[in-house]
PDB file of C-alpha atoms and ligand atoms in Angstrom:
ATOM      1  CA  MET A   1      68.120 160.767 136.385  1.00 36.00           C
ATOM      2  CA  ARG A   2      68.891 157.284 137.703  1.00 40.00           C
ATOM      3  CA  ALA A   3      72.452 156.210 137.247  1.00 42.00           C
ATOM      4  CA  GLY A   4      73.169 153.704 134.494  1.00 46.00           C
ATOM      5  CA  GLN A   5      73.728 150.069 135.424  1.00 59.00           C
ATOM      6  CA  GLY A   6      77.140 148.900 134.313  1.00 77.00           C
ATOM      7  CA  ARG A   7      78.526 149.285 130.843  1.00 90.00           C
ATOM      8  CA  PRO A   8      76.118 150.540 128.142  1.00 96.00           C
ATOM      9  CA  GLN A   9      75.264 147.687 125.775  1.00 97.00           C
ATOM     10  CA  GLY A  10      76.026 148.291 122.099  1.00 97.00           C
ATOM     11  CA  VAL A  11      78.585 150.124 119.984  1.00 96.00           C
ATOM     12  CA  VAL A  12      79.014 153.720 118.821  1.00 96.00           C
ATOM     13  CA  THR A  13      77.963 154.073 115.189  1.00 94.00           C
ATOM     14  CA  ARG A  14      77.596 156.942 112.702  1.00 94.00           C
ATOM     15  CA  GLY A  15      75.559 159.775 114.183  1.00 97.00           C
ATOM     16  CA  THR A  16      73.720 160.908 111.027  1.00 96.00           C
ATOM     17  CA  THR A  17      70.420 162.601 111.777  1.00 97.00           C
ATOM     18  CA  ASN A  18      68.252 165.393 110.407  1.00 97.00           C
ATOM     19  CA  PRO A  19      65.475 167.697 111.588  1.00 98.00           C
ATOM     20  CA  ASN A  20      62.019 166.264 110.922  1.00 98.00           C
ATOM     21  CA  ARG A  21      63.483 163.006 109.673  1.00 98.00           C
ATOM     22  CA  LEU A  22      61.369 160.902 112.027  1.00 98.00           C
ATOM     23  CA  ARG A  23      58.016 162.686 111.541  1.00 98.00           C
ATOM     24  CA  ARG A  24      56.340 159.630 109.969  1.00 98.00           C
ATOM     25  CA  VAL A  25      57.156 157.251 112.773  1.00 98.00           C
ATOM     26  CA  ASP A  26      56.415 159.930 115.387  1.00 98.00           C
ATOM     27  CA  ASN A  27      52.966 160.572 113.941  1.00 98.00           C
ATOM     28  CA  TRP A  28      52.317 156.834 113.869  1.00 98.00           C
ATOM     29  CA  ILE A  29      53.464 156.527 117.501  1.00 98.00           C
ATOM     30  CA  VAL A  30      51.096 159.322 118.567  1.00 98.00           C
ATOM     31  CA  ALA A  31      48.182 157.627 116.769  1.00 97.00           C
ATOM     32  CA  THR A  32      48.989 153.997 117.551  1.00 97.00           C
ATOM     33  CA  CYS A  33      50.894 153.964 120.848  1.00 97.00           C
ATOM     34  CA  GLY A  34      49.220 156.971 122.464  1.00 97.00           C
ATOM     35  CA  ASP A  35      46.914 154.816 124.580  1.00 97.00           C
ATOM     36  CA  ARG A  36      49.831 152.935 126.140  1.00 96.00           C
ATOM     37  CA  LEU A  37      51.304 156.245 127.199  1.00 97.00           C
ATOM     38  CA  ARG A  38      47.981 157.662 128.417  1.00 97.00           C
ATOM     39  CA  ALA A  39      47.437 154.575 130.592  1.00 96.00           C
ATOM     40  CA  ALA A  40      50.945 154.643 132.083  1.00 96.00           C
ATOM     41  CA  ALA A  41      51.475 155.668 135.702  1.00 95.00           C
ATOM     42  CA  ASP A  42      54.807 157.136 134.637  1.00 96.00           C
ATOM     43  CA  PRO A  43      54.756 158.473 131.038  1.00 97.00           C
ATOM     44  CA  LEU A  44      58.431 157.745 130.415  1.00 98.00           C
ATOM     45  CA  VAL A  45      59.719 157.413 126.836  1.00 98.00           C
ATOM     46  CA  VAL A  46      63.271 156.663 125.707  1.00 99.00           C
ATOM     47  CA  ASP A  47      64.721 157.843 122.403  1.00 98.00           C
ATOM     48  CA  LEU A  48      67.542 155.339 122.011  1.00 98.00           C
ATOM     49  CA  GLY A  49      70.465 156.429 119.825  1.00 98.00           C
ATOM     50  CA  TYR A  50      69.484 160.014 118.977  1.00 98.00           C
ATOM     51  CA  GLY A  51      72.719 160.670 117.101  1.00 98.00           C
ATOM     52  CA  ALA A  52      75.070 163.590 116.538  1.00 98.00           C
ATOM     53  CA  THR A  53      72.466 166.184 117.513  1.00 98.00           C
ATOM     54  CA  PRO A  54      69.399 165.718 119.734  1.00 98.00           C
ATOM     55  CA  VAL A  55      66.965 167.279 117.267  1.00 98.00           C
ATOM     56  CA  THR A  56      64.780 164.198 116.782  1.00 98.00           C
ATOM     57  CA  ALA A  57      64.499 163.692 120.560  1.00 98.00           C
ATOM     58  CA  VAL A  58      63.378 167.325 120.927  1.00 98.00           C
ATOM     59  CA  GLU A  59      60.770 166.718 118.209  1.00 98.00           C
ATOM     60  CA  LEU A  60      59.558 163.454 119.761  1.00 98.00           C
ATOM     61  CA  ARG A  61      58.960 165.173 123.076  1.00 98.00           C
ATOM     62  CA  ALA A  62      57.083 168.038 121.374  1.00 98.00           C
ATOM     63  CA  ARG A  63      54.882 165.651 119.357  1.00 98.00           C
ATOM     64  CA  LEU A  64      54.043 163.453 122.327  1.00 98.00           C
ATOM     65  CA  ALA A  65      53.398 166.429 124.603  1.00 98.00           C
ATOM     66  CA  ALA A  66      51.051 167.982 122.043  1.00 98.00           C
ATOM     67  CA  GLY A  67      49.390 164.787 120.816  1.00 98.00           C
ATOM     68  CA  VAL A  68      49.283 162.431 123.800  1.00 98.00           C
ATOM     69  CA  ARG A  69      50.010 163.955 127.195  1.00 98.00           C
ATOM     70  CA  ALA A  70      51.682 167.162 128.268  1.00 98.00           C
ATOM     71  CA  ASP A  71      53.542 165.520 131.155  1.00 98.00           C
ATOM     72  CA  VAL A  72      55.430 163.031 128.964  1.00 98.00           C
ATOM     73  CA  ARG A  73      59.082 162.607 129.923  1.00 98.00           C
ATOM     74  CA  VAL A  74      61.465 161.814 127.096  1.00 98.00           C
ATOM     75  CA  VAL A  75      64.981 160.653 127.910  1.00 98.00           C
ATOM     76  CA  GLY A  76      67.423 160.638 125.010  1.00 98.00           C
ATOM     77  CA  LEU A  77      69.954 157.849 125.519  1.00 98.00           C
ATOM     78  CA  GLU A  78      73.159 157.708 123.501  1.00 98.00           C
ATOM     79  CA  ILE A  79      76.017 155.280 123.776  1.00 98.00           C
ATOM     80  CA  ASP A  80      78.511 157.949 122.665  1.00 98.00           C
ATOM     81  CA  PRO A  81      79.414 160.182 125.658  1.00 98.00           C
ATOM     82  CA  VAL A  82      80.511 163.011 123.337  1.00 98.00           C
ATOM     83  CA  ARG A  83      76.967 163.124 121.896  1.00 98.00           C
ATOM     84  CA  VAL A  84      75.466 163.070 125.392  1.00 98.00           C
ATOM     85  CA  ALA A  85      77.536 166.131 126.347  1.00 98.00           C
ATOM     86  CA  ALA A  86      76.650 167.879 123.081  1.00 98.00           C
ATOM     87  CA  ALA A  87      72.926 167.385 123.741  1.00 98.00           C
ATOM     88  CA  ALA A  88      72.985 168.941 127.233  1.00 98.00           C
ATOM     89  CA  PRO A  89      72.028 172.493 126.110  1.00 98.00           C
ATOM     90  CA  ALA A  90      68.833 171.103 124.544  1.00 98.00           C
ATOM     91  CA  ALA A  91      67.629 169.540 127.816  1.00 98.00           C
ATOM     92  CA  ASP A  92      64.403 170.870 129.283  1.00 98.00           C
ATOM     93  CA  PRO A  93      63.832 168.897 132.480  1.00 98.00           C
ATOM     94  CA  PRO A  94      61.700 167.164 133.534  1.00 97.00           C
ATOM     95  CA  GLY A  95      60.161 166.734 130.052  1.00 98.00           C
ATOM     96  CA  LEU A  96      63.417 166.208 128.156  1.00 98.00           C
ATOM     97  CA  THR A  97      66.758 164.982 129.469  1.00 98.00           C
ATOM     98  CA  PHE A  98      69.790 163.200 128.032  1.00 98.00           C
ATOM     99  CA  ALA A  99      71.990 160.449 129.425  1.00 98.00           C
ATOM    100  CA  ARG A 100      74.478 157.805 128.407  1.00 98.00           C
ATOM    101  CA  GLY A 101      73.004 154.384 127.812  1.00 98.00           C
ATOM    102  CA  GLY A 102      72.570 151.482 125.438  1.00 98.00           C
ATOM    103  CA  PHE A 103      70.175 148.588 124.936  1.00 98.00           C
ATOM    104  CA  GLU A 104      70.063 148.095 128.741  1.00 98.00           C
ATOM    105  CA  LEU A 105      68.279 151.500 128.877  1.00 98.00           C
ATOM    106  CA  ALA A 106      70.515 152.799 131.685  1.00 98.00           C
ATOM    107  CA  GLY A 107      68.286 151.241 134.319  1.00 97.00           C
ATOM    108  CA  LEU A 108      65.147 153.074 133.134  1.00 98.00           C
ATOM    109  CA  ARG A 109      61.773 151.311 132.701  1.00 98.00           C
ATOM    110  CA  PRO A 110      60.015 153.279 129.967  1.00 98.00           C
ATOM    111  CA  VAL A 111      56.616 152.544 128.506  1.00 98.00           C
ATOM    112  CA  LEU A 112      57.874 153.327 125.025  1.00 98.00           C
ATOM    113  CA  VAL A 113      61.254 153.167 123.296  1.00 99.00           C
ATOM    114  CA  ARG A 114      61.891 154.601 119.845  1.00 98.00           C
ATOM    115  CA  ALA A 115      65.149 153.314 118.309  1.00 98.00           C
ATOM    116  CA  PHE A 116      65.571 154.635 114.796  1.00 98.00           C
ATOM    117  CA  ASN A 117      68.478 154.082 112.439  1.00 98.00           C
ATOM    118  CA  VAL A 118      70.356 152.410 115.273  1.00 98.00           C
ATOM    119  CA  LEU A 119      70.351 148.690 114.392  1.00 98.00           C
ATOM    120  CA  ARG A 120      71.032 149.434 110.744  1.00 94.00           C
ATOM    121  CA  GLN A 121      74.751 149.358 111.416  1.00 93.00           C
ATOM    122  CA  TYR A 122      74.631 146.154 113.447  1.00 98.00           C
ATOM    123  CA  ASP A 123      74.657 142.627 112.109  1.00 97.00           C
ATOM    124  CA  GLU A 124      71.293 140.997 111.395  1.00 97.00           C
ATOM    125  CA  SER A 125      72.215 138.251 113.873  1.00 98.00           C
ATOM    126  CA  GLU A 126      72.322 140.849 116.692  1.00 98.00           C
ATOM    127  CA  VAL A 127      68.774 142.112 116.207  1.00 98.00           C
ATOM    128  CA  ALA A 128      66.832 139.550 118.251  1.00 98.00           C
ATOM    129  CA  ALA A 129      69.089 139.947 121.304  1.00 98.00           C
ATOM    130  CA  ALA A 130      68.912 143.754 121.070  1.00 98.00           C
ATOM    131  CA  TRP A 131      65.099 143.623 120.888  1.00 98.00           C
ATOM    132  CA  ARG A 132      64.975 141.248 123.856  1.00 98.00           C
ATOM    133  CA  THR A 133      67.372 143.338 125.957  1.00 98.00           C
ATOM    134  CA  VAL A 134      65.161 146.394 125.423  1.00 98.00           C
ATOM    135  CA  THR A 135      61.767 144.707 125.829  1.00 98.00           C
ATOM    136  CA  ASP A 136      62.869 142.943 129.043  1.00 98.00           C
ATOM    137  CA  ARG A 137      63.315 146.413 130.537  1.00 98.00           C
ATOM    138  CA  LEU A 138      60.029 147.998 129.486  1.00 98.00           C
ATOM    139  CA  ALA A 139      57.324 148.971 131.943  1.00 98.00           C
ATOM    140  CA  PRO A 140      54.296 146.619 131.893  1.00 96.00           C
ATOM    141  CA  GLY A 141      52.402 147.120 128.644  1.00 95.00           C
ATOM    142  CA  GLY A 142      55.382 148.855 127.070  1.00 97.00           C
ATOM    143  CA  ALA A 143      56.652 148.652 123.493  1.00 98.00           C
ATOM    144  CA  LEU A 144      59.721 149.225 121.359  1.00 98.00           C
ATOM    145  CA  VAL A 145      59.417 150.876 117.940  1.00 99.00           C
ATOM    146  CA  GLU A 146      62.546 149.977 115.975  1.00 98.00           C
ATOM    147  CA  GLY A 147      63.182 150.922 112.390  1.00 98.00           C
ATOM    148  CA  THR A 148      64.998 152.656 109.597  1.00 98.00           C
ATOM    149  CA  CYS A 149      64.390 155.575 107.239  1.00 98.00           C
ATOM    150  CA  ASP A 150      66.198 157.573 104.590  1.00 98.00           C
ATOM    151  CA  GLU A 151      68.009 160.792 105.400  1.00 97.00           C
ATOM    152  CA  LEU A 152      64.985 163.021 104.790  1.00 97.00           C
ATOM    153  CA  GLY A 153      62.403 160.653 106.231  1.00 98.00           C
ATOM    154  CA  ARG A 154      60.591 160.049 102.965  1.00 98.00           C
ATOM    155  CA  LEU A 155      60.822 156.267 103.088  1.00 98.00           C
ATOM    156  CA  GLY A 156      60.800 154.197 106.246  1.00 98.00           C
ATOM    157  CA  GLY A 157      59.950 150.928 107.901  1.00 98.00           C
ATOM    158  CA  TRP A 158      59.553 149.945 111.517  1.00 98.00           C
ATOM    159  CA  VAL A 159      58.628 147.063 113.777  1.00 98.00           C
ATOM    160  CA  LEU A 160      56.566 147.265 116.953  1.00 98.00           C
ATOM    161  CA  VAL A 161      58.046 144.849 119.485  1.00 98.00           C
ATOM    162  CA  ASP A 162      56.631 144.092 122.919  1.00 98.00           C
ATOM    163  CA  ALA A 163      57.197 141.506 125.637  1.00 97.00           C
ATOM    164  CA  ASP A 164      55.752 138.821 123.331  1.00 98.00           C
ATOM    165  CA  GLY A 165      58.150 139.686 120.484  1.00 98.00           C
ATOM    166  CA  PRO A 166      57.621 141.481 117.161  1.00 98.00           C
ATOM    167  CA  ARG A 167      53.955 142.327 116.541  1.00 98.00           C
ATOM    168  CA  THR A 168      53.668 144.462 113.405  1.00 98.00           C
ATOM    169  CA  LEU A 169      55.648 145.819 110.464  1.00 98.00           C
ATOM    170  CA  THR A 170      54.820 149.277 109.113  1.00 98.00           C
ATOM    171  CA  LEU A 171      56.084 150.676 105.819  1.00 98.00           C
ATOM    172  CA  ALA A 172      55.649 154.396 105.190  1.00 98.00           C
ATOM    173  CA  ALA A 173      56.387 156.697 102.277  1.00 98.00           C
ATOM    174  CA  ARG A 174      56.033 160.329 101.281  1.00 98.00           C
ATOM    175  CA  LEU A 175      53.573 159.707  98.494  1.00 98.00           C
ATOM    176  CA  ALA A 176      54.281 162.953  96.633  1.00 97.00           C
ATOM    177  CA  THR A 177      57.805 161.723  95.805  1.00 96.00           C
ATOM    178  CA  LEU A 178      57.213 157.978  95.668  1.00 97.00           C
ATOM    179  CA  GLU A 179      58.085 156.523  92.283  1.00 96.00           C
ATOM    180  CA  SER A 180      57.381 152.927  93.186  1.00 96.00           C
ATOM    181  CA  PRO A 181      56.720 151.046  96.457  1.00 97.00           C
ATOM    182  CA  ALA A 182      59.706 148.826  95.589  1.00 97.00           C
ATOM    183  CA  GLN A 183      61.831 151.743  96.884  1.00 97.00           C
ATOM    184  CA  LEU A 184      60.652 150.826 100.381  1.00 98.00           C
ATOM    185  CA  ALA A 185      62.794 147.679 100.242  1.00 97.00           C
ATOM    186  CA  GLU A 186      65.918 149.832 100.799  1.00 96.00           C
ATOM    187  CA  ARG A 187      64.534 151.054 104.122  1.00 98.00           C
ATOM    188  CA  LEU A 188      63.278 147.859 105.673  1.00 98.00           C
ATOM    189  CA  PRO A 189      64.210 147.395 109.337  1.00 98.00           C
ATOM    190  CA  LYS A 190      67.405 145.439 109.932  1.00 98.00           C
ATOM    191  CA  ALA A 191      65.508 142.237 110.725  1.00 98.00           C
ATOM    192  CA  LEU A 192      64.090 142.235 107.180  1.00 98.00           C
ATOM    193  CA  ILE A 193      66.413 144.177 104.910  1.00 97.00           C
ATOM    194  CA  HIS A 194      68.434 141.119 103.920  1.00 97.00           C
ATOM    195  CA  ARG A 195      65.210 139.127 103.392  1.00 97.00           C
ATOM    196  CA  ASN A 196      64.028 140.916 100.289  1.00 97.00           C
ATOM    197  CA  VAL A 197      64.837 137.821  98.229  1.00 97.00           C
ATOM    198  CA  PRO A 198      62.643 135.220  96.529  1.00 97.00           C
ATOM    199  CA  GLY A 199      61.156 132.758  98.994  1.00 97.00           C
ATOM    200  CA  GLU A 200      60.777 135.336 101.770  1.00 98.00           C
ATOM    201  CA  ARG A 201      57.376 136.761 102.671  1.00 98.00           C
ATOM    202  CA  VAL A 202      58.571 140.358 102.824  1.00 98.00           C
ATOM    203  CA  HIS A 203      59.798 140.000  99.234  1.00 98.00           C
ATOM    204  CA  GLU A 204      56.352 138.739  98.208  1.00 98.00           C
ATOM    205  CA  LEU A 205      54.758 141.650 100.051  1.00 98.00           C
ATOM    206  CA  ILE A 206      56.830 144.291  98.319  1.00 98.00           C
ATOM    207  CA  ARG A 207      56.254 142.674  94.948  1.00 98.00           C
ATOM    208  CA  ALA A 208      52.495 142.484  95.584  1.00 98.00           C
ATOM    209  CA  LEU A 209      52.401 146.124  96.723  1.00 98.00           C
ATOM    210  CA  ASP A 210      54.351 147.199  93.674  1.00 98.00           C
ATOM    211  CA  ASP A 211      52.003 145.241  91.377  1.00 98.00           C
ATOM    212  CA  ALA A 212      48.993 146.802  93.102  1.00 98.00           C
ATOM    213  CA  TRP A 213      50.535 150.278  92.668  1.00 98.00           C
ATOM    214  CA  GLN A 214      51.094 149.637  88.953  1.00 98.00           C
ATOM    215  CA  ALA A 215      47.545 148.302  88.585  1.00 98.00           C
ATOM    216  CA  ALA A 216      46.256 151.475  90.277  1.00 98.00           C
ATOM    217  CA  ALA A 217      47.977 153.729  87.733  1.00 97.00           C
ATOM    218  CA  GLY A 218      44.539 154.869  86.541  1.00 98.00           C
ATOM    219  CA  TYR A 219      44.141 156.663  89.881  1.00 97.00           C
ATOM    220  CA  ALA A 220      47.299 158.749  89.347  1.00 96.00           C
ATOM    221  CA  PRO A 221      45.394 161.732  87.893  1.00 97.00           C
ATOM    222  CA  PHE A 222      43.576 162.013  91.257  1.00 97.00           C
ATOM    223  CA  GLY A 223      46.910 162.215  93.073  1.00 97.00           C
ATOM    224  CA  PRO A 224      49.335 159.722  94.653  1.00 98.00           C
ATOM    225  CA  ARG A 225      47.217 159.427  97.808  1.00 98.00           C
ATOM    226  CA  GLN A 226      44.240 158.047  95.892  1.00 98.00           C
ATOM    227  CA  ARG A 227      46.541 155.716  94.023  1.00 98.00           C
ATOM    228  CA  TRP A 228      48.088 154.446  97.295  1.00 98.00           C
ATOM    229  CA  LEU A 229      44.657 153.976  98.896  1.00 98.00           C
ATOM    230  CA  ARG A 230      43.573 151.909  95.910  1.00 98.00           C
ATOM    231  CA  ALA A 231      46.783 149.852  95.969  1.00 98.00           C
ATOM    232  CA  VAL A 232      46.500 149.106  99.702  1.00 98.00           C
ATOM    233  CA  SER A 233      42.805 148.205  99.340  1.00 98.00           C
ATOM    234  CA  ALA A 234      43.690 145.836  96.493  1.00 98.00           C
ATOM    235  CA  LEU A 235      46.417 144.249  98.599  1.00 98.00           C
ATOM    236  CA  LYS A 236      43.885 143.622 101.349  1.00 98.00           C
ATOM    237  CA  GLU A 237      41.289 142.287  98.912  1.00 98.00           C
ATOM    238  CA  SER A 238      43.878 139.840  97.603  1.00 98.00           C
ATOM    239  CA  GLY A 239      44.262 138.322 101.084  1.00 98.00           C
ATOM    240  CA  TRP A 240      47.154 140.180 102.738  1.00 98.00           C
ATOM    241  CA  PRO A 241      46.114 140.852 106.373  1.00 98.00           C
ATOM    242  CA  VAL A 242      46.476 144.631 106.110  1.00 98.00           C
ATOM    243  CA  LEU A 243      45.796 146.374 109.422  1.00 98.00           C
ATOM    244  CA  ASP A 244      44.225 149.740 110.209  1.00 95.00           C
ATOM    245  CA  ARG A 245      41.802 151.720 108.082  1.00 96.00           C
ATOM    246  CA  PRO A 246      42.040 154.238 105.228  1.00 97.00           C
ATOM    247  CA  PRO A 247      42.549 157.209 107.618  1.00 96.00           C
ATOM    248  CA  ARG A 248      45.994 155.747 108.387  1.00 97.00           C
ATOM    249  CA  TRP A 249      46.694 154.377 104.918  1.00 98.00           C
ATOM    250  CA  ARG A 250      46.234 157.862 103.497  1.00 97.00           C
ATOM    251  CA  HIS A 251      49.432 158.910 105.297  1.00 97.00           C
ATOM    252  CA  GLY A 252      51.306 156.555 102.985  1.00 98.00           C
ATOM    253  CA  GLU A 253      51.370 153.781 105.571  1.00 98.00           C
ATOM    254  CA  LEU A 254      50.912 150.049 105.345  1.00 98.00           C
ATOM    255  CA  THR A 255      50.892 147.914 108.496  1.00 98.00           C
ATOM    256  CA  LEU A 256      50.750 144.127 108.696  1.00 98.00           C
ATOM    257  CA  PRO A 257      50.956 141.601 111.526  1.00 98.00           C
ATOM    258  CA  TRP A 258      54.505 140.324 111.918  1.00 98.00           C
ATOM    259  CA  PRO A 259      53.654 136.663 111.193  1.00 98.00           C
ATOM    260  CA  ALA A 260      52.507 137.716 107.698  1.00 98.00           C
ATOM    261  CA  ILE A 261      56.038 138.769 106.760  1.00 98.00           C
ATOM    262  CA  ALA A 262      58.304 137.073 109.316  1.00 98.00           C
ATOM    263  CA  PRO A 263      61.577 135.714 107.904  1.00 97.00           C
ATOM    264  CA  THR A 264      61.438 132.046 107.026  1.00 92.00           C
TER     265      THR A 264
HETATM  266  C1  SAM B   1      72.414 157.026 112.606  1.00 72.39           C
HETATM  267  S1  SAM B   1      72.261 157.686 114.237  1.00 72.39           S
HETATM  268  C2  SAM B   1      70.511 157.838 114.341  1.00 72.39           C
HETATM  269  C3  SAM B   1      70.059 159.140 114.939  1.00 72.39           C
HETATM  270  C4  SAM B   1      68.546 159.310 115.028  1.00 72.39           C
HETATM  271  N1  SAM B   1      67.936 158.267 115.821  1.00 72.39           N
HETATM  272  C5  SAM B   1      67.921 159.360 113.657  1.00 72.39           C
HETATM  273  O1  SAM B   1      67.270 158.384 113.256  1.00 72.39           O
HETATM  274  O2  SAM B   1      68.075 160.361 112.969  1.00 72.39           O
HETATM  275  C6  SAM B   1      72.538 156.227 115.246  1.00 72.39           C
HETATM  276  C7  SAM B   1      73.007 156.573 116.660  1.00 72.39           C
HETATM  277  O3  SAM B   1      72.753 155.450 117.507  1.00 72.39           O
HETATM  278  C8  SAM B   1      73.799 155.362 118.443  1.00 72.39           C
HETATM  279  N2  SAM B   1      73.814 153.986 118.967  1.00 72.39           N
HETATM  280  C9  SAM B   1      74.229 152.874 118.331  1.00 72.39           C
HETATM  281  N3  SAM B   1      74.031 151.791 119.122  1.00 72.39           N
HETATM  282  C10 SAM B   1      73.476 152.249 120.259  1.00 72.39           C
HETATM  283  C11 SAM B   1      73.036 151.618 121.448  1.00 72.39           C
HETATM  284  N4  SAM B   1      73.136 150.302 121.604  1.00 72.39           N
HETATM  285  N5  SAM B   1      72.529 152.388 122.416  1.00 72.39           N
HETATM  286  C12 SAM B   1      72.427 153.735 122.280  1.00 72.39           C
HETATM  287  N6  SAM B   1      72.841 154.391 121.180  1.00 72.39           N
HETATM  288  C13 SAM B   1      73.334 153.647 120.181  1.00 72.39           C
HETATM  289  C14 SAM B   1      75.017 155.740 117.659  1.00 72.39           C
HETATM  290  O4  SAM B   1      76.084 156.127 118.490  1.00 72.39           O
HETATM  291  C15 SAM B   1      74.492 156.867 116.767  1.00 72.39           C
HETATM  292  O5  SAM B   1      74.681 158.124 117.372  1.00 72.39           O
END
């Protein structure tokens, strides 16, 4: 492990985490970011801010090793030294290690950074600088996946950010328990959560998705997946630049280019 460079950037926040909480974003990373990792000379991934226990870092390594490449190296970075010490028994070098670090990534140059439920407790005004600090340190072609989810990982939202800035927003829900897509507003990434107000594009998106879900109520007898697929198709037909294809939508996902929902 390379030594960190100076003081870790950021602040210690609540360490709440849960087993399997990040399965939706992990599955999306395997499907969507796998090629970046396959092409990398050094398949280094950072899990930034893994929390009170390292369980989600352990899971990320297992999912990437099984789904992308067996020689992936995941480094869990935490700004809280107590949590770094607590994670040590879970290390399995070289595939999984833990170290102290913050947005400066402790001098590492990973191809992928997952930072989940980390910026939620920061101020919205700090998001852009945090993104930039991380993306400036990525390996060429690297990306940051930054987002938020609920405690059980049933509702979530994340942004893919690379050297050119934010690229996409993904919303994801466990369809079996989804009452209405409006619930996703509570789990928007920090850059957007305060923008769910009239006049903002993300507000229009959530309203349009909710309307499409209501209009697709006739599909409910075929199950929530069919209803979601219909709602996302309708959103696309109405002009929203929905990305990906039904094989991803059926996971309860919706991805759009960042400019379609960027804050005004
Ligand atoms: C709510 S926990 C999230 C745990 C896990 N990622 C999850 O989603 O279940 C947030 C963690 O991020 C850590 N953290 C906050 N800012 C950080 C930073 N700049 N660098 C590294 N860790 C940070 C906090 O100390 C805390 O343990």
